[in-house]
Tab-separated table of C-alpha atoms in Angstrom:
chain	number	residue	atom	x	y	z
W	1	LYS	CA	-9.125	-1.976	-11.732
W	2	SER	CA	-7.552	-3.856	-9.980
W	3	PRO	CA	-8.525	-5.842	-7.200
W	4	VAL	CA	-11.918	-6.865	-8.548
W	5	LEU	CA	-13.654	-10.004	-7.824
W	6	THR	CA	-16.776	-11.165	-9.665
W	7	ASP	CA	-18.765	-13.912	-7.925
W	8	GLY	CA	-21.930	-15.133	-10.346
W	9	GLU	CA	-23.516	-11.707	-11.695
W	10	VAL	CA	-22.012	-10.040	-8.704
W	11	THR	CA	-18.652	-7.817	-9.398
W	12	VAL	CA	-17.210	-6.042	-6.540
W	13	ALA	CA	-14.402	-3.951	-6.562
W	14	GLU	CA	-11.613	-2.246	-4.179
W	15	THR	CA	-9.907	-4.631	-1.521
W	16	GLY	CA	-12.453	-3.636	1.580
W	17	ALA	CA	-15.644	-3.903	-0.375
W	18	ILE	CA	-14.588	-6.995	-1.686
W	19	VAL	CA	-13.673	-8.090	1.792
W	20	GLU	CA	-17.105	-6.765	3.426
W	21	TYR	CA	-18.536	-8.879	0.549
W	22	LEU	CA	-16.916	-11.972	1.098
W	23	LEU	CA	-17.585	-11.611	5.031
W	24	GLU	CA	-21.193	-10.901	4.277
W	25	VAL	CA	-22.337	-13.384	1.322
W	26	HIS	CA	-19.589	-16.482	2.516
W	27	GLY	CA	-18.277	-15.294	5.954
W	28	GLN	CA	-20.805	-17.389	7.932
W	29	GLY	CA	-20.092	-15.437	10.809
W	30	ARG	CA	-15.977	-16.262	10.572
W	31	LEU	CA	-13.731	-13.516	10.538
W	32	ARG	CA	-15.400	-10.487	12.387
W	33	PRO	CA	-16.850	-10.071	16.195
W	34	ALA	CA	-20.514	-9.967	16.621
W	35	ALA	CA	-22.380	-6.542	15.675
W	36	GLY	CA	-23.018	-4.195	18.129
W	37	THR	CA	-20.234	-4.757	20.558
W	38	PRO	CA	-17.123	-3.009	21.332
W	39	PRO	CA	-14.985	-5.059	19.066
W	40	ALA	CA	-17.090	-4.869	15.962
W	41	ARG	CA	-16.497	-1.000	16.502
W	42	GLN	CA	-12.813	-1.743	15.986
W	43	PHE	CA	-13.175	-3.865	13.470
W	44	THR	CA	-14.951	-1.587	11.559
W	45	TYR	CA	-12.278	0.904	12.334
W	46	TRP	CA	-9.136	-1.222	11.563
W	47	LEU	CA	-10.710	-2.344	8.592
W	48	HIS	CA	-10.959	0.720	6.784
W	49	PHE	CA	-7.792	2.096	8.153
W	50	ALA	CA	-5.606	-0.007	6.608
W	51	GLU	CA	-6.231	1.406	3.092
W	52	GLY	CA	-7.906	4.479	4.420
W	53	SER	CA	-4.953	5.544	6.644
W	54	ALA	CA	-1.868	3.262	6.761
W	55	MET	CA	-1.438	2.375	2.742
W	56	THR	CA	-1.691	6.135	1.405
W	57	PRO	CA	2.039	7.368	2.953
W	58	LEU	CA	3.670	3.958	1.774
W	59	LEU	CA	2.324	4.522	-1.435
W	60	PHE	CA	3.697	8.386	-1.745
W	61	LYS	CA	7.136	6.541	-0.833
W	62	LEU	CA	6.683	3.677	-3.459
W	63	VAL	CA	6.541	6.435	-5.866
W	64	PHE	CA	9.068	8.585	-4.669
W	65	GLY	CA	11.155	5.780	-4.726
W	66	ARG	CA	10.265	4.761	-8.130
W	67	VAL	CA	11.424	8.382	-9.043
W	68	LEU	CA	15.176	7.549	-9.266
W	69	GLU	CA	14.992	4.606	-10.758
W	70	SER	CA	13.057	5.324	-13.745
W	71	PRO	CA	15.160	6.427	-16.780
W	72	MET	CA	15.039	10.398	-17.099
W	73	PRO	CA	16.806	12.729	-18.343
W	74	PHE	CA	20.426	13.478	-16.933
W	75	PHE	CA	19.869	16.816	-16.250
W	76	ALA	CA	16.307	15.909	-14.198
W	77	ARG	CA	18.339	13.431	-11.781
W	78	PRO	CA	19.087	16.129	-9.758
W	79	VAL	CA	15.892	17.733	-9.645
W	80	ALA	CA	14.031	14.607	-9.227
W	81	ARG	CA	16.845	14.074	-5.975
W	82	ALA	CA	15.686	17.461	-4.507
W	83	ILE	CA	12.693	16.956	-4.689
W	84	VAL	CA	12.317	13.069	-3.445
W	85	GLY	CA	14.746	14.368	-0.014
W	86	LYS	CA	12.471	17.248	0.812
W	87	VAL	CA	9.051	15.375	0.525
W	88	MET	CA	10.584	11.897	1.979
W	89	THR	CA	11.848	13.411	5.021
W	90	THR	CA	9.013	16.413	5.664
W	91	PHE	CA	6.112	14.484	4.813
W	92	ILE	CA	5.937	10.927	3.956
W	93	GLU	CA	8.222	9.385	6.471
W	94	PRO	CA	6.882	11.473	9.624
W	95	GLY	CA	3.374	10.237	8.128
W	96	ILE	CA	4.348	6.573	8.405
W	97	LYS	CA	6.140	6.434	11.885
W	98	LEU	CA	2.760	8.405	13.374
W	99	HIS	CA	0.803	5.545	11.796
W	100	LEU	CA	3.265	2.721	12.438
W	101	ASP	CA	3.537	4.319	16.553
W	102	PHE	CA	-0.158	4.383	16.459
W	103	MET	CA	-0.634	0.224	15.538
W	104	GLU	CA	2.566	-0.376	17.849
W	105	GLN	CA	0.443	1.110	20.851
W	106	SER	CA	-2.807	-0.382	19.990
W	107	LEU	CA	-1.802	-3.608	19.460
W	108	ALA	CA	0.518	-3.894	22.734
W	109	GLY	CA	-0.476	-6.657	24.723
W	110	LEU	CA	-2.508	-8.259	21.658
W	111	ASP	CA	-1.966	-11.109	19.167
W	112	TRP	CA	-4.700	-9.509	16.998
W	113	PHE	CA	-6.169	-5.896	16.670
W	114	CYS	CA	-9.550	-6.683	17.739
W	115	GLY	CA	-8.648	-9.460	20.232
W	116	GLU	CA	-9.139	-12.078	17.778
W	117	PHE	CA	-8.066	-13.089	14.754
W	118	SER	CA	-10.480	-11.343	11.913
W	119	ALA	CA	-10.708	-9.795	8.392
W	120	ALA	CA	-9.131	-6.567	9.830
W	121	ASP	CA	-5.996	-8.408	10.231
W	122	ILE	CA	-5.811	-9.538	7.057
W	123	MET	CA	-6.234	-6.143	5.545
W	124	LEU	CA	-3.488	-4.590	7.882
W	125	SER	CA	-1.499	-7.567	6.854
W	126	PHE	CA	-1.040	-5.856	3.681
W	127	PRO	CA	1.009	-2.264	4.896
W	128	LEU	CA	2.743	-3.924	7.176
W	129	GLU	CA	3.937	-6.506	5.079
W	130	ALA	CA	4.961	-4.051	2.711
W	131	VAL	CA	6.930	-1.919	5.343
W	132	ALA	CA	8.675	-5.259	7.213
W	133	ALA	CA	9.834	-5.930	3.491
W	134	ARG	CA	11.828	-2.982	3.472
W	135	GLY	CA	13.565	-3.431	7.307
W	136	GLY	CA	10.967	-0.681	8.538
W	137	LEU	CA	9.522	-2.121	11.552
W	138	GLY	CA	12.552	-1.741	13.473
W	139	GLY	CA	11.485	0.000	17.021
W	140	HIS	CA	8.380	-1.976	16.348
W	141	PRO	CA	8.359	-5.308	17.946
W	142	ALA	CA	4.275	-5.319	18.229
W	143	LEU	CA	3.835	-5.313	15.039
W	144	ALA	CA	6.965	-7.745	13.657
W	145	ALA	CA	5.642	-10.158	15.531
W	146	PHE	CA	1.980	-9.861	14.234
W	147	VAL	CA	3.303	-9.811	10.775
W	148	GLY	CA	5.345	-13.430	11.590
W	149	ARG	CA	1.986	-15.105	13.226
W	150	VAL	CA	-0.309	-13.302	9.826
W	151	GLN	CA	2.369	-15.303	7.743
W	152	SER	CA	2.658	-18.348	9.565
W	153	ARG	CA	-1.184	-19.570	9.231
W	154	PRO	CA	-1.639	-21.750	6.674
W	155	ALA	CA	-4.024	-20.517	4.682
W	156	TYR	CA	-1.413	-17.605	3.968
W	157	LEU	CA	1.228	-19.976	3.356
W	158	ARG	CA	-1.412	-21.930	0.782
W	159	ALA	CA	-2.014	-18.839	-0.675
W	160	LEU	CA	1.517	-17.741	-1.542
W	161	GLU	CA	2.037	-21.201	-3.084
W	162	ARG	CA	-1.079	-20.647	-5.530
W	163	GLY	CA	-0.009	-17.299	-6.038
W	164	ASP	CA	3.334	-18.163	-7.286
W	165	ARG	CA	1.720	-20.589	-9.549
W	166	ARG	CA	-0.232	-17.951	-11.093
W	167	ILE	CA	2.867	-15.610	-11.536
W	168	ASP	CA	4.647	-18.282	-13.196
W	169	GLU	CA	2.618	-18.132	-16.067
W	170	GLU	CA	2.455	-14.526	-16.383
W	171	ARG	CA	4.976	-12.865	-19.197
W	172	PRO	CA	6.044	-9.377	-17.746
W	173	ARG	CA	5.880	-6.547	-19.862
W	174	GLU	CA	7.814	-3.429	-19.210
W	175	GLY	CA	8.859	-0.561	-21.370
W	176	LEU	CA	9.267	2.942	-22.242
W	177	VAL	CA	6.504	5.162	-23.106
W	178	GLY	CA	8.618	7.546	-25.509
W	179	PRO	CA	6.595	11.083	-25.252
W	180	GLY	CA	6.603	10.783	-21.264
W	181	VAL	CA	10.328	10.926	-21.218
W	182	HIS	CA	11.030	13.831	-22.497
W	183	ARG	CA	7.886	15.537	-20.338
W	184	LEU	CA	9.449	14.143	-17.210
W	185	GLY	CA	11.935	16.946	-16.964
W	186	ARG	CA	9.177	19.620	-17.321
W	187	ARG	CA	7.021	17.997	-15.145
W	188	LEU	CA	10.287	17.685	-12.550
W	189	ASP	CA	10.716	21.241	-12.994
W	190	ALA	CA	7.549	22.372	-11.856
W	191	ALA	CA	7.264	20.050	-9.117
W	192	ARG	CA	10.727	21.303	-7.692
W	193	ALA	CA	9.276	24.961	-8.207
W	194	ALA	CA	6.373	23.777	-5.988
W	195	VAL	CA	9.027	22.091	-3.496
W	196	ASP	CA	10.893	25.676	-2.945
W	197	ARG	CA	8.004	27.697	-2.531
W	198	ARG	CA	5.856	24.904	0.073
W	199	GLY	CA	8.692	22.961	1.333
W	200	ASP	CA	9.093	24.779	4.849
W	201	ASP	CA	5.316	23.753	5.308
W	202	LEU	CA	4.777	20.533	4.126
W	203	ARG	CA	3.456	19.140	7.229
W	204	GLN	CA	1.159	21.475	8.159
W	205	ARG	CA	-0.200	21.666	4.475
W	206	PRO	CA	-0.763	18.443	3.557
W	207	ALA	CA	-2.865	19.467	0.353
W	208	ALA	CA	-0.058	20.958	-0.746
W	209	ALA	CA	2.492	18.122	-0.469
W	210	HIS	CA	-0.586	15.947	-1.900
W	211	GLN	CA	-0.345	18.116	-5.091
W	212	ILE	CA	3.302	17.912	-5.898
W	213	ILE	CA	3.240	14.042	-5.269
W	214	ILE	CA	0.333	14.012	-7.683
W	215	ASP	CA	2.896	15.966	-10.310
W	216	VAL	CA	5.713	13.745	-9.516
W	217	ALA	CA	4.111	10.329	-9.678
W	218	GLY	CA	2.183	11.312	-12.701
W	219	ALA	CA	5.550	12.148	-14.523
W	220	VAL	CA	6.663	8.794	-13.403
W	221	LEU	CA	3.839	6.667	-14.266
W	222	VAL	CA	3.639	8.223	-17.976
W	223	ALA	CA	7.701	7.904	-18.392
W	224	ARG	CA	7.543	3.808	-17.037
W	225	GLN	CA	4.943	1.203	-17.352
W	226	ASP	CA	5.997	-1.203	-14.186
W	227	ALA	CA	4.306	-4.126	-15.059
W	228	LEU	CA	6.800	-6.308	-12.771
W	229	LEU	CA	5.417	-4.506	-9.337
W	230	GLN	CA	1.685	-4.664	-10.336
W	231	LEU	CA	2.188	-8.592	-10.793
W	232	ARG	CA	3.717	-8.353	-7.295
W	233	VAL	CA	1.084	-6.424	-5.469
W	234	SER	CA	-1.072	-8.451	-7.537
W	235	ARG	CA	-0.074	-11.352	-5.750
W	236	ARG	CA	-0.174	-10.010	-2.231
W	237	ARG	CA	-4.023	-9.038	-3.059
W	238	ALA	CA	-4.490	-12.649	-3.842
W	239	ALA	CA	-3.087	-13.780	-0.682
W	240	VAL	CA	-5.149	-11.637	1.063
W	241	LEU	CA	-8.430	-12.424	-0.615
W	242	ALA	CA	-7.462	-16.489	-0.359
W	243	CYS	CA	-6.570	-15.983	3.675
W	244	LEU	CA	-10.543	-15.242	3.859
W	245	ALA	CA	-10.948	-18.942	2.611
W	246	VAL	CA	-10.455	-20.873	6.030
């Protein structure tokens, strides 16, 4: 399980829970608005919006983007391409745009989401950095400027430097899980059939789209263990948490 924080005898998992624990135990009133105020309610909302809403379609896009890059039988590639294209255009991409537009409007005229820099901005920086790294913030100037402000913070730069040193000590592992490759074709066939049955109304039936995504993601994750990706994610998580130290 990652991320996990161990502090003495206390172990906390989940990024949002870790951030709240650090604020409660070590924050000394920093990086959060005063309790009971309107900014405090906004803070709670944005703190949990980051992974509860914003990160979900980005994760789906990441998994589906890996489908075509993953080793698979040649006959499965056209099927995978059809599944990816349908779900991307009818469900994932519209969901990402919806969230980005909402955050752009909410940030208009502000430097930070709750007025002053807070842990909510740290949480939101992770999904927005993921979008920015793929050139996806075009048309969202407020969000692009927000990412720039986060990345220019001295604490952020120190955290990245610390994370780089740690990554240099790791030895990434890549490899295929043999049985997973053979099962991949069958899983993709089943997912294609689901898209054919439900493809016209994926946006109106998010539960159906979720199940298709789970089916394909399971096939891909069984077929290939992407340790390099996990290391990159761990590095960003370390940077997010290290920002809380300042």
